[in-house]
mmCIF file of C-alpha atoms and ligand atoms in Angstrom:
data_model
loop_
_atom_site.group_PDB
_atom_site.id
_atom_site.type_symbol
_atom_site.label_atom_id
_atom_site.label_comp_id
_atom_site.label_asym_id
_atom_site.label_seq_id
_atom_site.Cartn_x
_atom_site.Cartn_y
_atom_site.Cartn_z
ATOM 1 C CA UNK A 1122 23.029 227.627 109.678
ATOM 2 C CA UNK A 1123 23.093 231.059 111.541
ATOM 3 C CA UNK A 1124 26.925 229.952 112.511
ATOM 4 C CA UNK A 1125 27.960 229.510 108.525
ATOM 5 C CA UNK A 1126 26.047 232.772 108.217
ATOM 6 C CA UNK A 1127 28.067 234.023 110.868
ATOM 7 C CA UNK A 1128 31.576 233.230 109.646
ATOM 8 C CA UNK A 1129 30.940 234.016 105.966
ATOM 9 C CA UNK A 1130 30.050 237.609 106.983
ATOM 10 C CA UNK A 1131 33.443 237.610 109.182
ATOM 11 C CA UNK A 1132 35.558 236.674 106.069
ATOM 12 C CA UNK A 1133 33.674 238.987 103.785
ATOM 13 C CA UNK A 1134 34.090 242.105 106.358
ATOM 14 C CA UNK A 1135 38.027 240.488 106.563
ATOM 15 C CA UNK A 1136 37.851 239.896 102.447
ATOM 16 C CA UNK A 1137 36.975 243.892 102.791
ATOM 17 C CA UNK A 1138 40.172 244.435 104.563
ATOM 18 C CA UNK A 1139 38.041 245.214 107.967
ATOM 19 C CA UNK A 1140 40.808 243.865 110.420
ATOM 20 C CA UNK A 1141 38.075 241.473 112.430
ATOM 21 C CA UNK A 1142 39.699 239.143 115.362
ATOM 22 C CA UNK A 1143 39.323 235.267 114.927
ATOM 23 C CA UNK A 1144 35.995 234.784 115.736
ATOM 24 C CA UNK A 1145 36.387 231.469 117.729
ATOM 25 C CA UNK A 1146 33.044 230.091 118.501
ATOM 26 C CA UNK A 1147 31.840 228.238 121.866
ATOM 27 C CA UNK A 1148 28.883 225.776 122.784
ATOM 28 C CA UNK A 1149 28.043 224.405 125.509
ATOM 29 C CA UNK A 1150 25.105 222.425 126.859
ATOM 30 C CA UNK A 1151 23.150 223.290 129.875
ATOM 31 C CA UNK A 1152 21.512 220.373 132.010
ATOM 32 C CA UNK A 1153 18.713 221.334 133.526
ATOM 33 C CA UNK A 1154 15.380 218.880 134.806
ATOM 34 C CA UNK A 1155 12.595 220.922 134.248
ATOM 35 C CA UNK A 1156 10.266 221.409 131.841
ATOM 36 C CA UNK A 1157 10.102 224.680 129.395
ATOM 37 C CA UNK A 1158 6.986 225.658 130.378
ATOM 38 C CA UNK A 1159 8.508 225.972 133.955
ATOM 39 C CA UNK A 1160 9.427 229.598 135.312
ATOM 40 C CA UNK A 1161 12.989 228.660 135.856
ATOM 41 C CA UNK A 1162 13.188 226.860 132.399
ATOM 42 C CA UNK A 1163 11.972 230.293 130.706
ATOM 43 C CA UNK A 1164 14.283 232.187 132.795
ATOM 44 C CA UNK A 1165 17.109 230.436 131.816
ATOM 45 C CA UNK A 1166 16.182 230.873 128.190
ATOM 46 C CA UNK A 1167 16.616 234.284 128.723
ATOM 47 C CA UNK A 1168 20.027 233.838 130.231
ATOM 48 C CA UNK A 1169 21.049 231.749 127.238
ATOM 49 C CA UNK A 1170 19.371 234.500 124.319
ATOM 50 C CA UNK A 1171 21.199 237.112 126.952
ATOM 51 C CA UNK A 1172 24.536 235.691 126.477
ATOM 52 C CA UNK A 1173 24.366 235.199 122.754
ATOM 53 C CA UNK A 1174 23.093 238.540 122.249
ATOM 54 C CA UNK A 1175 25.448 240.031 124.458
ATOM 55 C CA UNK A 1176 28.548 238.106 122.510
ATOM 56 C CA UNK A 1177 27.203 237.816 119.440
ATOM 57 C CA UNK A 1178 26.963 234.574 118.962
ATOM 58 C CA UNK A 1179 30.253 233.485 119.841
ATOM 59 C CA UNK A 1180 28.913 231.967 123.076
ATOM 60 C CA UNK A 1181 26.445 229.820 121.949
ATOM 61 C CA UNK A 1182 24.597 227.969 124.628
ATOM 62 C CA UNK A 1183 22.267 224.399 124.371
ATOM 63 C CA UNK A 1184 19.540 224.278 126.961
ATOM 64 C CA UNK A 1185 18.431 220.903 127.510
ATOM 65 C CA UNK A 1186 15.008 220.605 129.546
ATOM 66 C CA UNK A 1187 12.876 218.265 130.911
ATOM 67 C CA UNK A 1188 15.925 215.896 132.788
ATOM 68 C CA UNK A 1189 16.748 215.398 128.886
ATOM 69 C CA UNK A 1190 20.544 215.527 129.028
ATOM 70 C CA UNK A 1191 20.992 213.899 132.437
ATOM 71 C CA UNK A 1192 18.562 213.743 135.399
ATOM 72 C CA UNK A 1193 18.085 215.950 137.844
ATOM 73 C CA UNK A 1194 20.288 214.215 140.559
ATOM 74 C CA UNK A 1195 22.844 213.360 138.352
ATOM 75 C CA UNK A 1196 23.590 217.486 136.918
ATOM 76 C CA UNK A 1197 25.948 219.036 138.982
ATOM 77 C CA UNK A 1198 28.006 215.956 139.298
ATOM 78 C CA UNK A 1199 27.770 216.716 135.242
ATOM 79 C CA UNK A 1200 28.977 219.994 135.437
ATOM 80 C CA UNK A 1201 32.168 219.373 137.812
ATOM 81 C CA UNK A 1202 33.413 216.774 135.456
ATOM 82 C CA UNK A 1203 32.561 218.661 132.446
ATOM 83 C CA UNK A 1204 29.715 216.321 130.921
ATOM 84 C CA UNK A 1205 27.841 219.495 130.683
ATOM 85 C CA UNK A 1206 29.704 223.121 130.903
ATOM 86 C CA UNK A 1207 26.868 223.978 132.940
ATOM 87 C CA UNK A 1208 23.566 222.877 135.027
ATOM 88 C CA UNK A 1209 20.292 223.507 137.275
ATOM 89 C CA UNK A 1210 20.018 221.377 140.229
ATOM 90 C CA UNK A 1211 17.839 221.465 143.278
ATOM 91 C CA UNK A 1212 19.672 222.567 145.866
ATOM 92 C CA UNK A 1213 18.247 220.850 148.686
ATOM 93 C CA UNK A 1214 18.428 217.210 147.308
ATOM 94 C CA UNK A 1215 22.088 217.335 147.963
ATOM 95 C CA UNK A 1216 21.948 218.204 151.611
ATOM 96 C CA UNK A 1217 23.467 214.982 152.444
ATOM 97 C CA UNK A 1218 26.696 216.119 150.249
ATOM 98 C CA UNK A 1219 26.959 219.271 152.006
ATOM 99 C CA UNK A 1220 24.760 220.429 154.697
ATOM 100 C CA UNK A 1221 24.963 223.679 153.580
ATOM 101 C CA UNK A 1222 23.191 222.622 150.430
ATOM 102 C CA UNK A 1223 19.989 222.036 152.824
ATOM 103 C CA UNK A 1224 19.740 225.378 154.370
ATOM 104 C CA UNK A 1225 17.451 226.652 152.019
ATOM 105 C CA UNK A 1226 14.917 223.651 153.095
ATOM 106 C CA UNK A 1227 14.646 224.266 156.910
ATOM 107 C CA UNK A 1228 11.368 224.202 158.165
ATOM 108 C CA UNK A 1229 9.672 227.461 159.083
ATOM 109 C CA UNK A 1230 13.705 229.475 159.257
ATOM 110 C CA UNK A 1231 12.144 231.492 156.249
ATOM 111 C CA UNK A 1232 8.188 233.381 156.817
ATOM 112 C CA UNK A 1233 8.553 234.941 153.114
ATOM 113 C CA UNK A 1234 10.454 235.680 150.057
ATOM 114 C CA UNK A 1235 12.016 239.023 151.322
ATOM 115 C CA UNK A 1236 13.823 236.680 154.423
ATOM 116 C CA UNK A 1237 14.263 233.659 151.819
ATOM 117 C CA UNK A 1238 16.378 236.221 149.893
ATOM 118 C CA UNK A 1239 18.248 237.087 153.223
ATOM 119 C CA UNK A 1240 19.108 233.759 153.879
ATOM 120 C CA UNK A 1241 20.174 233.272 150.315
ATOM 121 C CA UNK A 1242 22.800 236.229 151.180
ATOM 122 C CA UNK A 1243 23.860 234.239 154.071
ATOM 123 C CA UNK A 1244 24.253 230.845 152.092
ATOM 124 C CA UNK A 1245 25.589 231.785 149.128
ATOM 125 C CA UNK A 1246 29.640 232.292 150.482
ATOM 126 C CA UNK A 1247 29.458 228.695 151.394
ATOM 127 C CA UNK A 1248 27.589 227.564 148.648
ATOM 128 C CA UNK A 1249 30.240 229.602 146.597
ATOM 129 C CA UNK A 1250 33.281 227.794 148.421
ATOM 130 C CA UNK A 1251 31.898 224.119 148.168
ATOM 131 C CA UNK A 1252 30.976 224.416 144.721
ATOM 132 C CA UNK A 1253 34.197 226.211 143.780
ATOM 133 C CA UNK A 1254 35.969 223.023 145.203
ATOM 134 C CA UNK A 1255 33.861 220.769 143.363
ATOM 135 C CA UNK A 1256 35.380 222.569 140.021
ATOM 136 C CA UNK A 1257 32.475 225.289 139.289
ATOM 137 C CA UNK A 1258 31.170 227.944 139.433
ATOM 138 C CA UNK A 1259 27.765 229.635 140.740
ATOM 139 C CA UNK A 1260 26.115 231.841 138.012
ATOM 140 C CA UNK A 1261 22.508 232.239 139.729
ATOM 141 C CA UNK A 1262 20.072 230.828 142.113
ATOM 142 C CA UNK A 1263 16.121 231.424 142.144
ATOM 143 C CA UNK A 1264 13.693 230.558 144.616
ATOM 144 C CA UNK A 1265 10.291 228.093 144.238
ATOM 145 C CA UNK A 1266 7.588 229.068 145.538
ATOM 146 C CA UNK A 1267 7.303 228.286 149.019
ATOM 147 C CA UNK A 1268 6.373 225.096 150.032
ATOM 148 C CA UNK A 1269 3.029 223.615 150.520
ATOM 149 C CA UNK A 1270 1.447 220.224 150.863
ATOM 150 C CA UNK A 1271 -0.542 218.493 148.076
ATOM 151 C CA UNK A 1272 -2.686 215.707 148.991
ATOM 152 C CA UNK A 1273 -5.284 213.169 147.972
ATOM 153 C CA UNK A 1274 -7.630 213.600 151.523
ATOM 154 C CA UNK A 1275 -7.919 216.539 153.947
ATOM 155 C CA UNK A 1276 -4.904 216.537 156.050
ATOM 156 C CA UNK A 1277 -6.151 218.030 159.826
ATOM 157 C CA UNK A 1278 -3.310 217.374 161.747
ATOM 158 C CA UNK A 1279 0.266 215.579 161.151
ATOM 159 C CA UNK A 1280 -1.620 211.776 162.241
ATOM 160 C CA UNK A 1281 -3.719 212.075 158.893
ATOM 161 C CA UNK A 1282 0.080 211.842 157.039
ATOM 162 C CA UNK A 1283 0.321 208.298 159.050
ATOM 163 C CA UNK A 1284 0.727 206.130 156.387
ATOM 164 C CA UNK A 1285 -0.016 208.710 153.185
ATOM 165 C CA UNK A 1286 2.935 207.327 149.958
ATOM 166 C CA UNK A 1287 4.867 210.772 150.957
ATOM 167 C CA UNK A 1288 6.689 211.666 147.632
ATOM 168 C CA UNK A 1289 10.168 213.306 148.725
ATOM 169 C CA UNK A 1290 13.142 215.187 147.236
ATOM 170 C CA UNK A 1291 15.780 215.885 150.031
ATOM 171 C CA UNK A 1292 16.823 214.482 153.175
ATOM 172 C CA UNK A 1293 15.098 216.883 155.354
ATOM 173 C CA UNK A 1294 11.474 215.866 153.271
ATOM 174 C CA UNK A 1295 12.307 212.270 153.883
ATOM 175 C CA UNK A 1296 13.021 212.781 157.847
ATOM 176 C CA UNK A 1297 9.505 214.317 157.754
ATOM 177 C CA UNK A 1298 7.969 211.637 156.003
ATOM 178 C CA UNK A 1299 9.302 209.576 159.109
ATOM 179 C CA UNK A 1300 8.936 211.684 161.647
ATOM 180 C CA UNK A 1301 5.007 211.556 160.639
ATOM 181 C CA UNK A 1302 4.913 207.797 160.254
ATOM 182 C CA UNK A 1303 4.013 208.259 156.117
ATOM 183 C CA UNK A 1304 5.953 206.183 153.785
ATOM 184 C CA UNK A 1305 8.498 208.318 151.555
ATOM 185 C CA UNK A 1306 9.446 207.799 148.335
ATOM 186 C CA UNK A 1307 11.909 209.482 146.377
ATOM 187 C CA UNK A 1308 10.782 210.602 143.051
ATOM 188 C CA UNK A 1309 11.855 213.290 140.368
ATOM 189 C CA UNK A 1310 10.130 216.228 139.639
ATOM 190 C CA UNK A 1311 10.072 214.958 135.723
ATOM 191 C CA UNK A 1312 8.186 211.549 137.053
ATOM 192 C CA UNK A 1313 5.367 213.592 139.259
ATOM 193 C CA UNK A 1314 2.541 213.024 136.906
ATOM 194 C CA UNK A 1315 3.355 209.389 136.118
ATOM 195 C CA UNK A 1316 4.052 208.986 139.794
ATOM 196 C CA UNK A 1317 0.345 210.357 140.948
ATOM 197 C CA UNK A 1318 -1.330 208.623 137.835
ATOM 198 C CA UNK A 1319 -0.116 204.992 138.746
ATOM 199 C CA UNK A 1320 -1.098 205.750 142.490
ATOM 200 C CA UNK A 1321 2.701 205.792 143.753
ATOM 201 C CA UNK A 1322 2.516 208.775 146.178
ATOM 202 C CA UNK A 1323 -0.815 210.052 147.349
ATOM 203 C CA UNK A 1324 0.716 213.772 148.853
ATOM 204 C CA UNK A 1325 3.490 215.611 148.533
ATOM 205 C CA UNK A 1326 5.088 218.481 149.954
ATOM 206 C CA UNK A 1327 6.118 221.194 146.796
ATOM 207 C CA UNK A 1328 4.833 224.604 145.208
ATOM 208 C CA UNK A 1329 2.462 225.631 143.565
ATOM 209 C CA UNK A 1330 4.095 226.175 140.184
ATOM 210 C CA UNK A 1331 5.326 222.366 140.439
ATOM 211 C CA UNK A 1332 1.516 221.944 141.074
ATOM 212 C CA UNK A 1333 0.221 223.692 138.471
ATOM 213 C CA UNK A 1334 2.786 222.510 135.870
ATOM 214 C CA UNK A 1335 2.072 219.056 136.287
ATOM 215 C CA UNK A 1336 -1.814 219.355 136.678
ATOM 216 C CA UNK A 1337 -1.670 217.532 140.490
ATOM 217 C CA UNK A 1338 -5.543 218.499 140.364
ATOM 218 C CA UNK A 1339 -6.451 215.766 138.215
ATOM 219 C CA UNK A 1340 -4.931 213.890 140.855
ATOM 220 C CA UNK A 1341 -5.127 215.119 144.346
ATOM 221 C CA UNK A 1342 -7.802 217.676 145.762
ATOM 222 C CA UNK A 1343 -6.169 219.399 148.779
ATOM 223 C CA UNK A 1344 -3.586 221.973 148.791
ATOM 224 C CA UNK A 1345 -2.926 223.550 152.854
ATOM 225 C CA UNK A 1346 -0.734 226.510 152.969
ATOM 226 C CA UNK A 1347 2.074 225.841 155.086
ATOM 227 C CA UNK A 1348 4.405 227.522 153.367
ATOM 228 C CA UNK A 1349 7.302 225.335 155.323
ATOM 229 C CA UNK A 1350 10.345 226.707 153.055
ATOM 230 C CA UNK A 1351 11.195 228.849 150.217
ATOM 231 C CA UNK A 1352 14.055 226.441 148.382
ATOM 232 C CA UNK A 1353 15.874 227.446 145.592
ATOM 233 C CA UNK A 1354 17.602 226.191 141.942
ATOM 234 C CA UNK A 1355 21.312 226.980 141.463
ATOM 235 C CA UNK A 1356 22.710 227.276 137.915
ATOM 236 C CA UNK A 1357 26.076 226.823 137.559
ATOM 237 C CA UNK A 1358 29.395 226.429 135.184
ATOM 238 C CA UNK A 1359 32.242 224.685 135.172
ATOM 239 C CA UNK A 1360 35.188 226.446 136.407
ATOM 240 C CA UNK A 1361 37.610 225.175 133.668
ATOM 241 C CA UNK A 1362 35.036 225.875 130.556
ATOM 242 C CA UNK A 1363 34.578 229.587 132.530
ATOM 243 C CA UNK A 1364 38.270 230.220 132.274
ATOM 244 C CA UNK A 1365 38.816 229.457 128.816
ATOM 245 C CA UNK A 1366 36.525 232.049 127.862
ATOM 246 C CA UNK A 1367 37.681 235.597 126.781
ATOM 247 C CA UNK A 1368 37.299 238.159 129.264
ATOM 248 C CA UNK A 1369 34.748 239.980 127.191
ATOM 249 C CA UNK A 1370 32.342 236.540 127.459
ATOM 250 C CA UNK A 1371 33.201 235.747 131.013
ATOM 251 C CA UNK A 1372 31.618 239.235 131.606
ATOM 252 C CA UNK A 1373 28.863 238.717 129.583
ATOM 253 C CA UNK A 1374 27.639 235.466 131.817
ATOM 254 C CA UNK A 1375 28.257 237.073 134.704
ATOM 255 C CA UNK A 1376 26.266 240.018 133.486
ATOM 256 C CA UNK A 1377 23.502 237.803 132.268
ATOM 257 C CA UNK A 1378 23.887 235.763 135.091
ATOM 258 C CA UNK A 1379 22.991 238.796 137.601
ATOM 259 C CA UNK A 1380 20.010 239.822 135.421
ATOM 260 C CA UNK A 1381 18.729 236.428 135.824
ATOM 261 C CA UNK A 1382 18.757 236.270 138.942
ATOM 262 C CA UNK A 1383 16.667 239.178 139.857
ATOM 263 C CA UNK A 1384 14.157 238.171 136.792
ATOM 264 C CA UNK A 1385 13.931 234.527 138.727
ATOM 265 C CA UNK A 1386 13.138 236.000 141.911
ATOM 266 C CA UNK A 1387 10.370 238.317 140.659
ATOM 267 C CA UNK A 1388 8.756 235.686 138.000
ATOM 268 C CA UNK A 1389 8.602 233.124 141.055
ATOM 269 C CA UNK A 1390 6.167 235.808 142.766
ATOM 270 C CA UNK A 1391 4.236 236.142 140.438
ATOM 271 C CA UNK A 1392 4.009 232.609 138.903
ATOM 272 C CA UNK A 1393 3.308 231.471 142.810
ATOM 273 C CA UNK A 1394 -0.191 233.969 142.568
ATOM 274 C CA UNK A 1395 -0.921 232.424 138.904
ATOM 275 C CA UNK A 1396 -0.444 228.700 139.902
ATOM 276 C CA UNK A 1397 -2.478 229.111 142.880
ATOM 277 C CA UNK A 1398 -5.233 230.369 140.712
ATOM 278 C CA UNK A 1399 -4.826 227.765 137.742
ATOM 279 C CA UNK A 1400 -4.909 224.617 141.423
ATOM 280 C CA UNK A 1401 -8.341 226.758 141.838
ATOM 281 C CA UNK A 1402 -9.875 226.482 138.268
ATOM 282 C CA UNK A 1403 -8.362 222.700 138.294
ATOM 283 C CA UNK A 1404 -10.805 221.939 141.228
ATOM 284 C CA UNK A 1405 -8.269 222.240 143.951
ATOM 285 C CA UNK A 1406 -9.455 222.827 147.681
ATOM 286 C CA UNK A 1407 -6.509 225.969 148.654
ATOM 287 C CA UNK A 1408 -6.472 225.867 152.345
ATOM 288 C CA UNK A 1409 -4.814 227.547 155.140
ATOM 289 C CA UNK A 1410 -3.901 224.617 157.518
ATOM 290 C CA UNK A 1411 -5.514 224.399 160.926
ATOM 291 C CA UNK A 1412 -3.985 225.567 163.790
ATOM 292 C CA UNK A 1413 -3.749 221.739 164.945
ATOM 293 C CA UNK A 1414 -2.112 220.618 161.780
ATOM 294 C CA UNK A 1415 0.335 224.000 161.866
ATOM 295 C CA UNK A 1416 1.328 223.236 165.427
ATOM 296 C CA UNK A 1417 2.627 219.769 164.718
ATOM 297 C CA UNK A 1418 4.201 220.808 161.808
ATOM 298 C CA UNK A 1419 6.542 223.161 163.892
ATOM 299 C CA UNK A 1420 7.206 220.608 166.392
ATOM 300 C CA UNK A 1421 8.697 218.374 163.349
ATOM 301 C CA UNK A 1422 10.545 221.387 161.964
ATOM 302 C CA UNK A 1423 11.905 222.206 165.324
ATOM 303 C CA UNK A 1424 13.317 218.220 165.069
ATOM 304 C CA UNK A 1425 14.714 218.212 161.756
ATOM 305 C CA UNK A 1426 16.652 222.010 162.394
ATOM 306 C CA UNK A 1427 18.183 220.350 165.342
ATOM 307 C CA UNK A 1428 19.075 217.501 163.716
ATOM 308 C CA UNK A 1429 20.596 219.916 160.564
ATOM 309 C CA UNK A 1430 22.376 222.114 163.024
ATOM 310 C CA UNK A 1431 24.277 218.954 164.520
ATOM 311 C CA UNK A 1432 25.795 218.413 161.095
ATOM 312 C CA UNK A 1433 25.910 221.240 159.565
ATOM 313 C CA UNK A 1434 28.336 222.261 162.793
ATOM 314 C CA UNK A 1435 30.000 225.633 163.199
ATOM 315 C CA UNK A 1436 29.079 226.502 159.409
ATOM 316 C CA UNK A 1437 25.617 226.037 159.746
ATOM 317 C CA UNK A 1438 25.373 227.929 162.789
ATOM 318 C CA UNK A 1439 27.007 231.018 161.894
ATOM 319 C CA UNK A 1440 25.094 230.685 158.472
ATOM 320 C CA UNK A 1441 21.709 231.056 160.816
ATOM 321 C CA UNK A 1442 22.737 233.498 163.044
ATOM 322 C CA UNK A 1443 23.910 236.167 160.131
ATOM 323 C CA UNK A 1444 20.942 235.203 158.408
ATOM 324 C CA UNK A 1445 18.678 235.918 161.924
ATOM 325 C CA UNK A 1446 20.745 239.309 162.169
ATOM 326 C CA UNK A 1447 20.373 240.375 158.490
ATOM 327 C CA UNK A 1448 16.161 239.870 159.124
HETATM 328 N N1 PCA B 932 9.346 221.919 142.759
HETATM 329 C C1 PCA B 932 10.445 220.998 142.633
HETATM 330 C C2 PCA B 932 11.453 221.495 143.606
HETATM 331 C C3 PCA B 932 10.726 222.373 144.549
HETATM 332 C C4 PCA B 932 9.471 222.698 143.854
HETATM 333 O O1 PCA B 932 8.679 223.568 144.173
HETATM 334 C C5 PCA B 932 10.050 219.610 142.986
HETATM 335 O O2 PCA B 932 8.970 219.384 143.531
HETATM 336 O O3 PCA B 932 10.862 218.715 142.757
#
């Protein structure tokens, strides 16, 4: 409706004799996996109200949550073939693509956001390169909360995870998973709930606003602080449906694109204190871990960095060392 409203007003301001230019109008569909209620889902409203303010409505872009256009796993291959002009994925589920991809899921490199964002700085020119080769483009990227473990008993030390149904997302969650003797299983963010309900997992390593937006208090009681990593969401664009756009929109996306960015980083902070409060008032035990439990969480971190560093290869290591000199 609002586009008819749109055009007639064009033709009556042209009807006028206002020269107006030919008011060519663009969709496109964004793929993302999470529901709206999430942070990064209401941040990326923004983006989208951003851009159509900011060109009027001649860039009109569809945001489809909740894994409804594709599934998480399956988005950015979306976006570099042009099923969707753009996408949020999770970065570190496609480590075994790209190292690189992973670097933002190394245990214990990160201590808090202002070094996650660091590291970020040091990623992002290979995360710009790869992507650019796989035809788009990188608009934003927001951080999670960091990372902490949900589960269905107290967890003392890494041999209570011996046999726990270990719910993973990544490579690096799943070498964990072994590392501890528990039993991984892959499982979308969008299937949590159903997951934990029909007794599939019984822990999980995620934040607290993944916690909190898919109530894990009904189903699990302990939450331990590790706060392992600080991962994040990339949004991004194909490079061919970026082009085509007048210079005027391109700049508008990438102006939008900025804002977003900095809104992401500053709603995860403070939707990380919220959640925490709303695991509390859902009957969740918040925990620091012990020292025991902390100490052989290291140890596997120190394993699974190792391992990343042998693939990731001269990349990955100067990656680490600018981000260990920008700290
Ligand atoms: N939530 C998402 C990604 C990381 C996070 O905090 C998930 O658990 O899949």
């Amino acid at each position: 409706m609002k586009r008819r409203d749109f055009c007639a007003t064009a033709a009556l301001a042209t009807g006028f004799g206002i020269t107006g230019q030919a008011h060519a109008e663009t969709k496109w569909d964004f793929a993302t996996a999470y529901a709206a209620i999430n942070f990064h889902s209401k941040n990326n409203q923004q983006f989208v109200d951003d851009v159509a303010a900011a060109t009027k409505g001649a860039l009109k872009i569809q945001p489809h949550f909740g894994a409804s256009l594709f599934k998480m796993p399956e988005i950015k291959r979306a976006v570099q073939t042009g099923n969707a002009q753009m996408g949020e994925f999770f970065l570190v589920s496609f480590q075994n693509e790209a190292p690189i991809f992973g670097a933002d899921g190394l245990p214990f490199l990160v201590k808090d956001y202002d070094e996650a964002f660091k590291l970020y700085q040091a990623q992002k020119p290979y995360l710009e390169s790869i992507l650019d080769k796989q035809g788009q483009i990188l608009l934003y990227s927001v951080a999670w909360p960091p990372q902490n473990i949900f589960s269905n008993k107290p967890i003392n030390s890494a041999a209570d995870l011996k046999g726990l149904k270990w719910r993973v997302y990544s490579p690096t969650t799943a070498r964990i998973g072994e590392l501890v003797g528990a039993q991984p299983v892959t499982i979308q963010e969008a299937e949590l709930s159903q997951a934990l309900a029909t007794g599939v997992i019984e822990g999980l390593i995620t934040s607290s606003a993944t916690g909190a937006d898919n109530k894990l208090y009904e189903n699990l009681k302990y939450f331990y602080e590790v706060q392992a990593w600080i991962p994040k969401n990339a949004v991004t664009v194909n490079k061919k449906a970026f082009n085509a756009l007048p210079k005027a929109e391109q700049e508008a996306v990438r102006k939008s694109a900025a804002a977003a960015e900095e809104r992401g980083w500053k709603s995860s902070r403070e939707v990380n204190a919220s959640s925490i409060e709303t695991l509390k008032k859902g009957g969740m035990q918040v925990l620091p871990p012990s020292a025991q439990l902390a100490a052989d969480l290291h140890k596997v971190g120190d394993v699974v960095v190792k391992e990343w560093l042998e693939k990731a290869g001269a990349d990955g290591k100067a990656l680490v060392e600018a981000f260990n000199k920008s700290k």
